[in-house]
Tab-separated table of N, CA and C in Angstrom:
chain	number	residue	atom	x	y	z
X	1	MET	N	0.678	-1.004	-0.183
X	1	MET	CA	-0.050	-0.128	-0.281
X	1	MET	C	1.089	1.407	-0.285
X	2	ALA	N	2.161	0.972	0.976
X	2	ALA	CA	2.977	2.494	0.761
X	2	ALA	C	3.139	2.919	-0.783
X	3	ASN	N	3.569	1.881	-1.939
X	3	ASN	CA	3.549	2.528	-3.057
X	3	ASN	C	2.493	3.690	-3.561
X	4	TYR	N	1.351	2.883	-3.415
X	4	TYR	CA	0.002	3.687	-3.968
X	4	TYR	C	-0.061	5.022	-3.372
X	5	ASP	N	0.423	4.933	-1.665
X	5	ASP	CA	0.541	6.158	-1.288
X	5	ASP	C	1.570	7.349	-1.405
X	6	LYS	N	2.347	6.627	-2.006
X	6	LYS	CA	3.878	7.490	-2.471
X	6	LYS	C	3.035	8.084	-4.281
X	7	ALA	N	2.106	6.890	-4.853
X	7	ALA	CA	2.183	7.457	-6.168
X	7	ALA	C	0.943	9.077	-6.058
X	8	TYR	N	-0.015	8.590	-5.147
X	8	TYR	CA	-0.970	9.960	-4.701
X	8	TYR	C	-0.031	10.978	-4.310
X	9	GLU	N	0.993	10.461	-3.627
X	9	GLU	CA	1.489	12.237	-2.770
X	9	GLU	C	2.274	12.933	-3.906
X	10	LEU	N	2.625	12.325	-5.028
X	10	LEU	CA	3.701	12.414	-6.245
X	10	LEU	C	2.296	13.529	-7.021
X	11	ALA	N	1.158	12.514	-7.227
X	11	ALA	CA	0.189	12.965	-7.714
X	11	ALA	C	0.134	14.960	-7.273
X	12	ARG	N	-0.533	14.893	-5.655
X	12	ARG	CA	-0.324	16.487	-5.118
X	12	ARG	C	0.545	16.929	-5.239
X	13	ASP	N	1.932	16.263	-5.474
X	13	ASP	CA	3.145	17.324	-5.369
X	13	ASP	C	3.122	17.513	-6.876
X	14	LEU	N	2.556	16.938	-8.078
X	14	LEU	CA	2.524	17.370	-9.533
X	14	LEU	C	1.438	18.533	-9.777
X	15	LYS	N	0.263	18.274	-9.000
X	15	LYS	CA	-0.951	19.089	-9.054
X	15	LYS	C	-0.542	20.440	-8.408
X	16	ALA	N	0.536	20.479	-7.407
X	16	ALA	CA	0.964	21.698	-6.752
X	16	ALA	C	1.768	22.267	-7.775
X	17	SER	N	2.780	21.852	-8.663
X	17	SER	CA	3.461	22.574	-9.708
X	17	SER	C	3.186	23.415	-10.171
X	18	GLU	N	4.131	24.780	-10.402
X	18	GLU	CA	3.786	25.774	-11.406
X	18	GLU	C	3.004	25.335	-12.551
X	19	GLU	N	3.963	23.930	-13.225
X	19	GLU	CA	3.348	24.113	-14.579
X	19	GLU	C	2.400	23.057	-14.828
X	20	TYR	N	1.840	22.454	-13.547
X	20	TYR	CA	0.325	22.307	-13.456
X	20	TYR	C	-0.619	23.290	-13.486
X	21	LYS	N	-0.710	24.246	-12.463
X	21	LYS	CA	-1.304	25.273	-12.304
X	21	LYS	C	-1.135	25.826	-13.599
X	22	GLU	N	0.032	26.282	-14.459
X	22	GLU	CA	0.036	27.126	-15.983
X	22	GLU	C	-0.787	26.213	-17.061
X	23	TYR	N	-1.195	24.632	-16.623
X	23	TYR	CA	-1.785	24.218	-17.772
X	23	TYR	C	-2.933	24.396	-17.237
X	24	GLN	N	-3.721	24.184	-16.189
X	24	GLN	CA	-4.863	24.425	-15.633
X	24	GLN	C	-5.462	25.709	-16.318
X	25	LYS	N	-4.469	27.209	-15.912
X	25	LYS	CA	-4.914	28.183	-16.523
X	25	LYS	C	-4.728	28.482	-17.731
X	26	ALA	N	-4.172	27.666	-18.547
X	26	ALA	CA	-4.580	27.709	-19.932
X	26	ALA	C	-5.391	27.090	-20.570
X	27	LYS	N	-5.736	25.540	-19.802
X	27	LYS	CA	-6.710	25.149	-19.981
X	27	LYS	C	-8.121	25.932	-19.822
X	28	ALA	N	-8.364	26.682	-19.033
X	28	ALA	CA	-9.736	27.451	-18.390
X	28	ALA	C	-9.970	28.475	-19.368
X	29	GLU	N	-8.877	29.191	-20.010
X	29	GLU	CA	-8.839	30.381	-20.891
X	29	GLU	C	-9.644	29.277	-22.074
X	30	VAL	N	-8.667	28.652	-23.075
X	30	VAL	CA	-9.033	27.735	-23.699
X	30	VAL	C	-10.609	27.268	-23.499
X	31	SER	N	-10.857	26.585	-22.931
X	31	SER	CA	-12.824	26.281	-22.322
X	31	SER	C	-13.550	27.289	-22.263
X	32	SER	N	-13.270	28.503	-22.218
X	32	SER	CA	-14.362	29.599	-22.549
X	32	SER	C	-14.824	30.541	-23.399
X	33	SER	N	-14.063	29.276	-24.327
X	33	SER	CA	-13.974	30.106	-25.809
X	33	SER	C	-14.650	28.876	-26.700
X	34	GLN	N	-15.662	28.829	-27.451
X	34	GLN	CA	-16.236	28.310	-28.358
X	34	GLN	C	-15.151	28.451	-29.233
X	35	GLU	N	-14.686	29.850	-30.110
X	35	GLU	CA	-13.958	29.136	-31.378
X	35	GLU	C	-12.930	28.669	-31.089
X	36	ALA	N	-11.811	29.099	-29.430
X	36	ALA	CA	-10.615	28.279	-29.109
X	36	ALA	C	-10.868	26.778	-29.091
X	37	LEU	N	-11.978	26.115	-28.972
X	37	LEU	CA	-12.140	24.978	-28.532
X	37	LEU	C	-12.575	24.243	-29.894
X	38	SER	N	-13.229	25.018	-30.728
X	38	SER	CA	-12.936	24.246	-32.290
X	38	SER	C	-11.869	24.541	-32.919
X	39	ILE	N	-10.924	25.498	-32.458
X	39	ILE	CA	-9.781	25.850	-33.214
X	39	ILE	C	-8.772	24.279	-32.777
X	40	LEU	N	-8.675	24.539	-31.575
X	40	LEU	CA	-7.918	23.143	-30.665
X	40	LEU	C	-8.567	21.823	-31.265
X	41	ARG	N	-10.096	21.063	-31.723
X	41	ARG	CA	-10.396	19.978	-31.938
X	41	ARG	C	-9.952	20.084	-33.296
X	42	GLU	N	-9.862	20.690	-34.888
X	42	GLU	CA	-9.775	20.957	-35.561
X	42	GLU	C	-7.817	20.878	-35.499
X	43	TYR	N	-7.289	21.211	-34.658
X	43	TYR	CA	-5.985	21.044	-34.733
X	43	TYR	C	-5.426	19.314	-34.287
X	44	ARG	N	-6.389	18.889	-33.222
X	44	ARG	CA	-6.331	17.452	-32.800
X	44	ARG	C	-6.505	16.550	-33.514
X	45	LYS	N	-7.559	16.998	-34.593
X	45	LYS	CA	-7.525	15.927	-35.760
X	45	LYS	C	-6.899	15.890	-36.824
X	46	ALA	N	-6.615	17.194	-37.101
X	46	ALA	CA	-5.206	16.942	-37.883
X	46	ALA	C	-4.123	16.259	-37.548
X	47	GLU	N	-3.720	16.438	-36.512
X	47	GLU	CA	-2.703	16.203	-35.573
X	47	GLU	C	-2.501	14.837	-35.288
X	48	ILE	N	-4.129	13.893	-35.753
X	48	ILE	CA	-3.596	12.321	-35.228
X	48	ILE	C	-3.601	12.147	-36.510
X	49	ALA	N	-4.806	12.535	-37.730
X	49	ALA	CA	-4.394	11.660	-39.106
X	49	ALA	C	-3.112	11.630	-39.318
X	50	PHE	N	-2.374	12.677	-39.182
X	50	PHE	CA	-0.707	13.436	-39.936
X	50	PHE	C	0.002	11.993	-38.788
X	51	GLN	N	0.039	11.891	-37.774
X	51	GLN	CA	0.545	10.856	-36.883
X	51	GLN	C	-0.165	9.435	-37.452
X	52	ALA	N	-1.564	9.138	-37.440
X	52	ALA	CA	-1.962	7.880	-37.571
X	52	ALA	C	-0.829	6.986	-39.032
X	53	ALA	N	-0.818	8.228	-40.323
X	53	ALA	CA	-0.197	8.194	-41.397
X	53	ALA	C	1.177	7.428	-41.323
X	54	PHE	N	1.650	8.713	-40.505
X	54	PHE	CA	3.104	8.612	-40.499
X	54	PHE	C	3.602	6.546	-39.391
X	55	PHE	N	2.517	6.611	-38.410
X	55	PHE	CA	2.794	5.421	-37.342
X	55	PHE	C	2.701	3.951	-38.232
X	56	SER	N	1.565	4.342	-39.474
X	56	SER	CA	1.281	3.370	-39.774
X	56	SER	C	2.541	2.806	-41.089
X	57	GLY	N	3.652	3.499	-41.250
X	57	GLY	CA	4.118	3.449	-42.228
X	57	GLY	C	4.391	3.773	-43.569
X	58	GLN	N	3.186	4.947	-43.558
X	58	GLN	CA	2.781	5.851	-44.847
X	58	GLN	C	3.657	6.756	-44.813
X	59	GLN	N	4.492	7.205	-45.734
X	59	GLN	CA	4.283	9.184	-45.301
X	59	GLN	C	2.722	10.141	-45.546
X	60	PRO	N	2.523	11.122	-44.782
X	60	PRO	CA	1.348	11.580	-44.722
X	60	PRO	C	1.258	12.139	-46.126
X	61	ASP	N	0.275	12.175	-46.827
X	61	ASP	CA	0.136	12.664	-48.383
X	61	ASP	C	-0.024	14.045	-48.139
X	62	ASP	N	0.172	14.909	-49.308
X	62	ASP	CA	0.028	16.578	-49.272
X	62	ASP	C	-0.864	17.061	-48.754
X	63	LYS	N	-2.477	16.627	-48.457
X	63	LYS	CA	-2.881	17.166	-47.967
X	63	LYS	C	-3.784	17.143	-46.490
X	64	GLN	N	-2.799	16.342	-46.291
X	64	GLN	CA	-2.554	16.266	-44.514
X	64	GLN	C	-1.639	17.077	-43.973
X	65	LYS	N	-0.121	16.566	-44.850
X	65	LYS	CA	0.769	18.032	-44.376
X	65	LYS	C	0.021	19.463	-44.459
X	66	GLU	N	-0.561	19.539	-45.394
X	66	GLU	CA	-0.955	21.209	-45.700
X	66	GLU	C	-1.536	21.445	-44.689
X	67	GLU	N	-2.958	20.280	-43.972
X	67	GLU	CA	-4.137	20.832	-43.187
X	67	GLU	C	-3.547	20.704	-41.682
X	68	LEU	N	-2.068	20.195	-41.755
X	68	LEU	CA	-1.825	19.986	-40.211
X	68	LEU	C	-0.705	21.902	-40.170
X	69	GLU	N	-0.371	21.934	-41.297
X	69	GLU	CA	0.548	23.503	-41.554
X	69	GLU	C	-0.172	24.409	-41.400
X	70	THR	N	-1.523	24.503	-42.228
X	70	THR	CA	-2.359	25.920	-42.192
X	70	THR	C	-2.854	25.810	-40.558
X	71	ILE	N	-4.037	24.386	-39.712
X	71	ILE	CA	-4.247	24.830	-38.537
X	71	ILE	C	-3.174	25.274	-37.598
X	72	THR	N	-1.817	24.756	-37.781
X	72	THR	CA	-0.849	24.685	-36.677
X	72	THR	C	-0.167	26.298	-36.936
X	73	ASN	N	-0.369	27.325	-38.138
X	73	ASN	CA	-0.531	28.514	-37.924
X	73	ASN	C	-1.593	29.392	-37.166
X	74	ILE	N	-2.096	28.453	-37.536
X	74	ILE	CA	-3.748	29.681	-36.677
X	74	ILE	C	-3.450	29.229	-35.648
X	75	VAL	N	-3.316	28.130	-35.047
X	75	VAL	CA	-2.848	28.075	-33.607
X	75	VAL	C	-1.776	28.781	-32.714
X	76	ASN	N	-0.778	29.118	-33.768
X	76	ASN	CA	0.438	29.774	-33.376
X	76	ASN	C	0.070	31.196	-33.358
X	77	MET	N	-0.737	31.053	-33.815
X	77	MET	CA	-1.212	32.591	-34.070
X	77	MET	C	-2.284	33.037	-32.662
X	78	HIS	N	-2.682	31.972	-31.801
X	78	HIS	CA	-3.954	32.148	-31.724
X	78	HIS	C	-3.531	31.818	-29.958
X	79	GLY	N	-2.998	33.099	-28.848
X	79	GLY	CA	-2.186	32.780	-27.650
X	79	GLY	C	-2.913	31.877	-27.002
X	80	PRO	N	-3.868	31.965	-26.475
X	80	PRO	CA	-4.428	30.758	-25.477
X	80	PRO	C	-4.765	29.652	-26.047
X	81	ILE	N	-4.703	29.178	-27.127
X	81	ILE	CA	-4.481	27.834	-27.447
X	81	ILE	C	-2.713	27.388	-27.724
X	82	LYS	N	-2.024	28.470	-28.120
X	82	LYS	CA	-0.756	28.017	-27.988
X	82	LYS	C	-0.526	27.618	-26.924
X	83	ARG	N	-0.885	29.054	-25.640
X	83	ARG	CA	-0.443	28.677	-24.509
X	83	ARG	C	-0.668	27.159	-23.788
X	84	TYR	N	-2.001	26.651	-23.996
X	84	TYR	CA	-2.918	25.348	-23.527
X	84	TYR	C	-1.466	24.422	-24.369
X	85	ILE	N	-1.358	24.426	-25.754
X	85	ILE	CA	-0.678	23.323	-25.731
X	85	ILE	C	0.675	23.197	-25.647
X	86	GLU	N	1.278	24.507	-25.233
X	86	GLU	CA	2.560	24.521	-24.559
X	86	GLU	C	2.442	23.718	-23.177
X	87	ALA	N	1.796	24.229	-22.662
X	87	ALA	CA	1.545	24.081	-20.936
X	87	ALA	C	1.286	22.394	-20.545
X	88	GLU	N	0.400	21.720	-22.268
X	88	GLU	CA	-0.122	20.678	-22.052
X	88	GLU	C	1.307	19.884	-22.033
X	89	ARG	N	2.089	20.166	-23.371
X	89	ARG	CA	3.523	19.009	-23.709
X	89	ARG	C	4.185	19.053	-22.235
X	90	ARG	N	4.583	20.508	-21.849
X	90	ARG	CA	5.080	19.992	-20.407
X	90	ARG	C	4.825	19.675	-19.469
X	91	ILE	N	3.686	19.080	-18.994
X	91	ILE	CA	3.184	18.480	-18.353
X	91	ILE	C	3.573	16.958	-18.717
X	92	LEU	N	2.905	16.808	-20.155
X	92	LEU	CA	3.357	15.264	-20.669
X	92	LEU	C	4.890	14.966	-20.929
X	93	VAL	N	5.503	15.551	-20.912
X	93	VAL	CA	7.433	15.357	-20.954
X	93	VAL	C	7.292	15.263	-19.232
X	94	THR	N	6.824	15.867	-18.772
X	94	THR	CA	7.627	15.430	-16.923
X	94	THR	C	6.457	13.893	-16.391
X	95	LEU	N	5.248	13.845	-17.025
X	95	LEU	CA	4.883	12.170	-17.169
X	95	LEU	C	5.872	11.107	-17.303
X	96	ALA	N	6.321	11.486	-19.012
X	96	ALA	CA	7.119	10.456	-19.272
X	96	ALA	C	8.412	10.839	-18.802
X	97	ASP	N	9.291	11.677	-18.486
X	97	ASP	CA	10.311	11.221	-17.512
X	97	ASP	C	9.932	10.754	-16.289
X	98	ILE	N	9.144	10.460	-15.841
X	98	ILE	CA	8.667	9.865	-14.301
X	98	ILE	C	8.694	8.295	-15.146
X	99	GLN	N	8.094	7.944	-16.068
X	99	GLN	CA	8.075	6.854	-16.417
X	99	GLN	C	9.341	6.747	-16.656
X	100	ARG	N	10.220	7.111	-17.253
X	100	ARG	CA	11.375	6.849	-17.778
X	100	ARG	C	12.086	6.293	-16.509
X	101	ILE	N	12.087	7.357	-15.257
X	101	ILE	CA	12.742	7.386	-14.635
X	101	ILE	C	12.754	5.486	-13.924
X	102	LEU	N	11.169	5.597	-13.621
X	102	LEU	CA	10.398	4.422	-13.066
X	102	LEU	C	11.184	3.113	-13.895
X	103	THR	N	10.850	3.458	-14.889
X	103	THR	CA	11.513	1.931	-15.941
X	103	THR	C	12.785	1.370	-15.505
X	104	GLU	N	13.755	2.702	-15.836
X	104	GLU	CA	14.852	2.148	-15.943
X	104	GLU	C	15.755	1.976	-14.105
X	105	SER	N	14.907	2.601	-13.174
X	105	SER	CA	15.697	2.254	-11.776
X	105	SER	C	14.711	0.549	-11.803
X	106	MET	N	13.938	0.073	-12.427
X	106	MET	CA	13.910	-0.943	-11.628
X	106	MET	C	13.846	-2.019	-13.033
X	107	ASN	N	14.928	-1.103	-14.081
X	107	ASN	CA	15.304	-2.174	-14.856
X	107	ASN	C	14.096	-3.195	-16.207
X	108	LEU	N	12.926	-2.461	-15.786
X	108	LEU	CA	12.198	-3.115	-16.692
X	108	LEU	C	12.747	-3.733	-18.505
X	109	LEU	N	13.270	-2.328	-19.106
X	109	LEU	CA	13.622	-2.980	-20.216
X	109	LEU	C	14.734	-4.211	-20.528
X	110	GLU	N	14.766	-4.845	-19.834
X	110	GLU	CA	16.462	-5.574	-19.184
X	110	GLU	C	15.658	-6.728	-19.745
X	111	VAL	N	16.358	-8.052	-20.310
X	111	VAL	CA	16.366	-8.623	-20.582
X	111	VAL	C	16.733	-9.741	-20.180
């Protein structure tokens, strides 16, 4: 049970971090605007389509590349969405780093 207690403690610490607070602030700002939510949904859809093509071993077609580039340019000009995506990525990097630390420290990838 101590492991779970430590996991909950880590979660509380992460929630108290500046990165998470910035993420919540950016999320609230985007969530308060239907226009921003619509742009974010389009961005996610284009990003997923692009990644799906790439991960399936295919090169994304020109249309997918153009759609992603266009919506990325819109996102970069829309401050709240850009801040949200950047804050989200910082949180995801932190979580990935924690996963890597745990995996390496437990030698889970060694055979």
